[in-house]
Short mmCIF file of N, CA and C in Angstrom, two decimals:
data_model
loop_
_atom_site.label_atom_id
_atom_site.label_comp_id
_atom_site.label_asym_id
_atom_site.label_seq_id
_atom_site.Cartn_x
_atom_site.Cartn_y
_atom_site.Cartn_z
N MET A 1 1.08 -1.03 0.07
CA MET A 1 -0.01 0.02 0.04
C MET A 1 0.69 1.48 -0.05
N ALA A 2 0.39 2.18 -0.74
CA ALA A 2 1.22 3.45 -0.90
C ALA A 2 0.96 4.45 0.18
N ASP A 3 2.27 4.97 0.48
CA ASP A 3 1.84 6.29 1.64
C ASP A 3 1.53 7.49 1.15
N THR A 4 0.27 7.99 1.68
CA THR A 4 -0.35 9.21 1.31
C THR A 4 -0.21 10.22 2.42
N ALA A 5 0.11 11.42 1.83
CA ALA A 5 0.37 12.51 2.73
C ALA A 5 -1.01 12.85 3.49
N PRO A 6 -0.63 13.00 4.97
CA PRO A 6 -1.69 13.51 5.75
C PRO A 6 -2.70 14.62 5.16
N ALA A 7 -3.83 14.68 5.26
CA ALA A 7 -4.73 15.58 4.79
C ALA A 7 -4.47 17.02 5.77
N PRO A 8 -4.78 18.23 5.44
CA PRO A 8 -4.82 19.47 6.44
C PRO A 8 -5.52 18.92 7.82
N GLY A 9 -4.72 19.31 8.62
CA GLY A 9 -5.53 19.04 10.06
C GLY A 9 -5.15 17.49 10.84
N GLU A 10 -4.39 17.02 9.77
CA GLU A 10 -4.22 15.55 10.05
C GLU A 10 -2.63 15.54 10.27
N GLY A 11 -2.13 14.27 10.99
CA GLY A 11 -0.67 13.82 11.07
C GLY A 11 -0.48 14.48 12.50
N PRO A 12 1.00 14.12 12.54
CA PRO A 12 1.49 14.83 13.56
C PRO A 12 1.95 15.97 13.70
N VAL A 13 2.08 16.83 14.75
CA VAL A 13 2.31 18.20 14.80
C VAL A 13 3.92 18.40 14.70
N ARG A 14 4.35 19.33 13.79
CA ARG A 14 5.71 19.47 13.75
C ARG A 14 6.08 21.07 13.83
N PRO A 15 7.20 21.55 14.52
CA PRO A 15 7.44 22.93 14.47
C PRO A 15 7.98 23.53 13.13
N VAL A 16 7.67 24.64 12.89
CA VAL A 16 8.21 25.34 11.60
C VAL A 16 8.60 26.55 11.87
N SER A 17 9.18 27.40 10.96
CA SER A 17 9.58 28.80 11.26
C SER A 17 8.81 29.34 10.17
N VAL A 18 8.33 30.63 10.43
CA VAL A 18 7.63 31.48 9.48
C VAL A 18 7.80 33.10 9.85
N SER A 19 8.03 33.82 9.06
CA SER A 19 8.55 35.06 9.38
C SER A 19 7.15 36.05 9.06
N LEU A 20 6.98 36.68 10.18
CA LEU A 20 5.87 37.55 10.32
C LEU A 20 6.30 39.34 10.65
N HIS A 21 5.36 39.97 10.00
CA HIS A 21 5.67 41.54 10.49
C HIS A 21 5.52 41.69 12.07
N GLU A 22 6.27 42.60 12.81
CA GLU A 22 6.21 42.46 14.05
C GLU A 22 4.62 43.14 14.64
N GLY A 23 4.22 44.07 13.56
CA GLY A 23 2.84 44.23 14.27
C GLY A 23 1.85 43.01 13.92
N THR A 24 2.00 42.18 13.10
CA THR A 24 0.97 41.09 12.97
C THR A 24 1.40 40.04 14.23
N ILE A 25 2.59 39.89 14.60
CA ILE A 25 2.75 39.14 15.85
C ILE A 25 2.10 39.67 16.84
N ALA A 26 2.34 41.05 17.01
CA ALA A 26 1.66 41.73 18.34
C ALA A 26 0.19 41.77 18.28
N ALA A 27 -0.43 41.91 17.17
CA ALA A 27 -1.83 41.56 17.21
C ALA A 27 -2.23 40.21 17.37
N LEU A 28 -1.47 39.26 17.12
CA LEU A 28 -1.73 37.61 17.17
C LEU A 28 -1.63 37.16 18.53
N LYS A 29 -0.58 38.08 19.37
CA LYS A 29 -0.20 37.46 20.53
C LYS A 29 -1.46 38.08 21.46
N GLN A 30 -1.68 39.50 21.18
CA GLN A 30 -2.92 39.95 21.90
C GLN A 30 -4.35 39.15 21.73
N ARG A 31 -4.44 38.73 20.67
CA ARG A 31 -5.64 37.91 20.41
C ARG A 31 -5.62 36.53 21.08
N THR A 32 -4.60 35.89 20.97
CA THR A 32 -4.30 34.42 21.48
C THR A 32 -3.67 34.13 22.71
N GLY A 33 -3.18 35.15 23.26
CA GLY A 33 -1.95 34.85 24.27
C GLY A 33 -0.69 34.04 23.57
N ARG A 34 0.14 34.05 24.38
CA ARG A 34 1.45 33.35 23.71
C ARG A 34 1.40 31.89 23.40
N ARG A 35 0.51 31.07 24.25
CA ARG A 35 0.40 29.46 23.88
C ARG A 35 -0.55 29.34 22.95
N GLY A 36 -1.51 30.18 22.51
CA GLY A 36 -2.49 29.78 21.80
C GLY A 36 -2.04 30.25 20.26
N MET A 37 -0.97 30.73 20.05
CA MET A 37 -0.68 31.23 18.56
C MET A 37 -0.73 29.96 17.33
N SER A 38 -0.03 28.80 17.73
CA SER A 38 0.02 27.83 17.07
C SER A 38 -1.54 27.28 16.42
N ALA A 39 -2.08 27.17 17.24
CA ALA A 39 -3.72 26.83 17.11
C ALA A 39 -4.36 27.55 16.29
N PHE A 40 -4.18 29.09 16.57
CA PHE A 40 -5.06 29.99 15.92
C PHE A 40 -4.27 29.93 14.26
N VAL A 41 -3.14 29.79 14.28
CA VAL A 41 -2.51 29.83 12.91
C VAL A 41 -2.86 28.67 12.40
N GLU A 42 -2.75 27.63 12.77
CA GLU A 42 -3.02 26.48 12.17
C GLU A 42 -4.56 26.50 11.54
N ALA A 43 -5.51 26.83 12.52
CA ALA A 43 -6.84 27.06 12.10
C ALA A 43 -7.15 28.22 10.85
N LEU A 44 -6.21 29.36 10.86
CA LEU A 44 -6.18 29.98 9.89
C LEU A 44 -6.00 29.30 8.40
N ILE A 45 -4.91 28.83 8.69
CA ILE A 45 -4.36 28.20 7.21
C ILE A 45 -5.34 26.93 6.79
N GLN A 46 -6.02 26.43 7.68
CA GLN A 46 -6.78 25.38 7.20
C GLN A 46 -8.11 25.70 6.71
N ARG A 47 -8.79 27.03 7.16
CA ARG A 47 -9.69 27.70 6.49
C ARG A 47 -9.37 28.13 5.23
N GLU A 48 -8.13 28.66 4.92
CA GLU A 48 -7.80 29.40 3.68
C GLU A 48 -7.55 28.32 2.53
N LEU A 49 -7.03 27.33 3.02
CA LEU A 49 -6.75 26.04 2.04
C LEU A 49 -8.23 25.58 1.75
N GLU A 50 -9.11 25.56 2.49
CA GLU A 50 -10.59 24.99 2.17
C GLU A 50 -11.38 26.13 1.18
N ARG A 51 -11.11 27.19 1.52
CA ARG A 51 -11.43 28.54 0.58
C ARG A 51 -10.86 28.22 -0.80
N GLU A 52 -9.53 28.11 -1.04
CA GLU A 52 -8.82 27.78 -2.09
C GLU A 52 -9.52 26.70 -2.76
N ARG A 53 -9.67 25.61 -2.07
CA ARG A 53 -10.17 24.50 -2.53
C ARG A 53 -11.57 24.62 -3.37
N LEU A 54 -12.35 25.40 -2.55
CA LEU A 54 -13.90 25.76 -2.90
C LEU A 54 -13.86 26.61 -4.13
N ARG A 55 -12.70 27.52 -4.45
CA ARG A 55 -12.81 28.31 -5.50
C ARG A 55 -12.34 27.49 -6.55
N GLU A 56 -11.61 26.45 -6.56
CA GLU A 56 -11.20 25.53 -7.57
C GLU A 56 -12.23 24.91 -8.16
N LEU A 57 -13.06 24.22 -7.01
CA LEU A 57 -14.21 23.59 -7.60
C LEU A 57 -15.30 24.30 -8.19
N VAL A 58 -15.51 25.62 -7.74
CA VAL A 58 -16.47 26.60 -8.50
C VAL A 58 -15.90 26.79 -9.97
N ALA A 59 -14.47 26.95 -9.96
CA ALA A 59 -14.02 27.25 -10.97
C ALA A 59 -14.27 26.05 -12.22
N ALA A 60 -14.15 24.95 -11.67
CA ALA A 60 -14.33 23.79 -12.58
C ALA A 60 -15.43 23.57 -12.84
N ALA A 61 -16.68 23.81 -12.14
CA ALA A 61 -17.77 23.72 -12.39
C ALA A 61 -18.68 24.69 -13.33
N GLU A 62 -17.82 25.79 -13.06
CA GLU A 62 -18.29 26.84 -14.06
C GLU A 62 -17.73 26.70 -15.63
N ALA A 63 -16.58 26.20 -15.58
CA ALA A 63 -15.96 25.76 -16.82
C ALA A 63 -16.87 24.72 -17.56
N GLU A 64 -17.34 23.49 -16.57
CA GLU A 64 -18.24 22.50 -17.34
C GLU A 64 -19.47 23.05 -17.70
N HIS A 65 -20.37 23.72 -16.67
CA HIS A 65 -21.82 24.09 -16.71
C HIS A 65 -22.15 25.54 -16.98
N GLY A 66 -21.00 26.22 -17.00
CA GLY A 66 -21.29 27.77 -17.53
C GLY A 66 -21.13 28.57 -15.94
N PRO A 67 -21.38 29.90 -16.05
CA PRO A 67 -21.43 30.46 -14.90
C PRO A 67 -22.87 30.68 -14.09
N VAL A 68 -22.75 30.60 -12.91
CA VAL A 68 -24.00 30.59 -11.93
C VAL A 68 -24.62 31.66 -12.20
N ASP A 69 -26.14 31.48 -12.13
CA ASP A 69 -27.23 32.22 -12.27
C ASP A 69 -27.13 33.22 -10.91
N GLN A 70 -26.89 34.40 -10.68
CA GLN A 70 -27.08 35.00 -9.64
C GLN A 70 -28.30 35.13 -9.10
N GLN A 71 -29.58 35.22 -9.92
CA GLN A 71 -30.65 35.71 -9.40
C GLN A 71 -31.09 34.08 -8.49
N ALA A 72 -30.71 33.15 -9.13
CA ALA A 72 -31.22 31.76 -8.36
C ALA A 72 -30.35 31.58 -7.04
N VAL A 73 -29.13 32.05 -7.41
CA VAL A 73 -28.65 31.95 -6.01
C VAL A 73 -28.91 32.87 -4.97
N ASP A 74 -29.72 34.32 -5.42
CA ASP A 74 -30.03 35.00 -4.28
C ASP A 74 -31.55 34.60 -3.86
N ALA A 75 -32.10 33.91 -4.73
CA ALA A 75 -33.49 33.21 -4.16
C ALA A 75 -33.19 32.17 -3.44
N LYS A 76 -32.11 31.40 -3.71
CA LYS A 76 -31.94 30.23 -2.69
C LYS A 76 -31.38 30.86 -1.21
N ARG A 77 -30.26 31.77 -1.21
CA ARG A 77 -30.00 32.28 -0.09
C ARG A 77 -31.21 33.20 0.56
N ALA A 78 -32.15 33.70 0.07
CA ALA A 78 -33.11 34.25 0.89
C ALA A 78 -34.06 33.21 1.44
N ILE A 79 -34.23 31.87 0.72
CA ILE A 79 -34.98 30.97 1.33
C ILE A 79 -34.12 30.29 2.50
N LEU A 80 -32.96 30.27 2.45
CA LEU A 80 -32.12 29.83 3.72
C LEU A 80 -32.23 30.71 4.73
N ARG A 81 -32.17 31.78 4.46
CA ARG A 81 -32.21 32.80 5.59
C ARG A 81 -33.86 33.07 6.10
N GLY A 82 -34.63 32.59 5.43
CA GLY A 82 -36.23 32.68 6.03
C GLY A 82 -36.85 33.86 5.50
N ASP A 83 -35.89 34.39 4.52
CA ASP A 83 -36.71 35.66 4.05
C ASP A 83 -37.65 35.44 2.95
N ALA A 84 -38.85 35.28 3.12
CA ALA A 84 -39.85 34.53 2.06
C ALA A 84 -39.89 35.82 1.00
N THR A 85 -39.92 37.12 1.44
CA THR A 85 -40.50 38.14 0.52
C THR A 85 -39.20 38.27 -0.35
N SER A 86 -37.98 38.28 -0.03
CA SER A 86 -37.10 38.37 -1.00
C SER A 86 -36.79 37.05 -1.82
N ALA A 87 -36.95 36.14 -1.44
CA ALA A 87 -37.26 34.61 -2.19
C ALA A 87 -38.15 34.89 -3.32
N THR A 88 -39.32 35.23 -2.92
CA THR A 88 -40.37 35.85 -4.06
C THR A 88 -39.90 36.49 -5.03
N ASP A 89 -39.39 37.80 -4.35
CA ASP A 89 -38.81 38.86 -5.43
C ASP A 89 -37.71 38.43 -6.31
N ALA A 90 -36.79 37.53 -5.67
CA ALA A 90 -35.81 36.82 -6.68
C ALA A 90 -35.97 36.05 -7.60
N ALA A 91 -37.12 35.36 -7.26
CA ALA A 91 -37.39 34.38 -8.08
C ALA A 91 -38.15 34.41 -9.43
#
């Protein structure tokens, strides 16, 4: 069986070195405290990777099926939010 790389958020934790601006580090420490920085940065990176993957999936779907109908998206969004008048107007 072939070895596969762990998915984001999986596998052992390893220390890495990154360079950040002093102001970014100060804001990060203020928000997380000194000991929560790694978990905070890990979560941010995972979210960004998920967003990039979603953008890739949307681009592939649009390449295959054409662009999204914005009116249909707005109507479905209104339904999900429970805004019946907007759903009716947008449909």
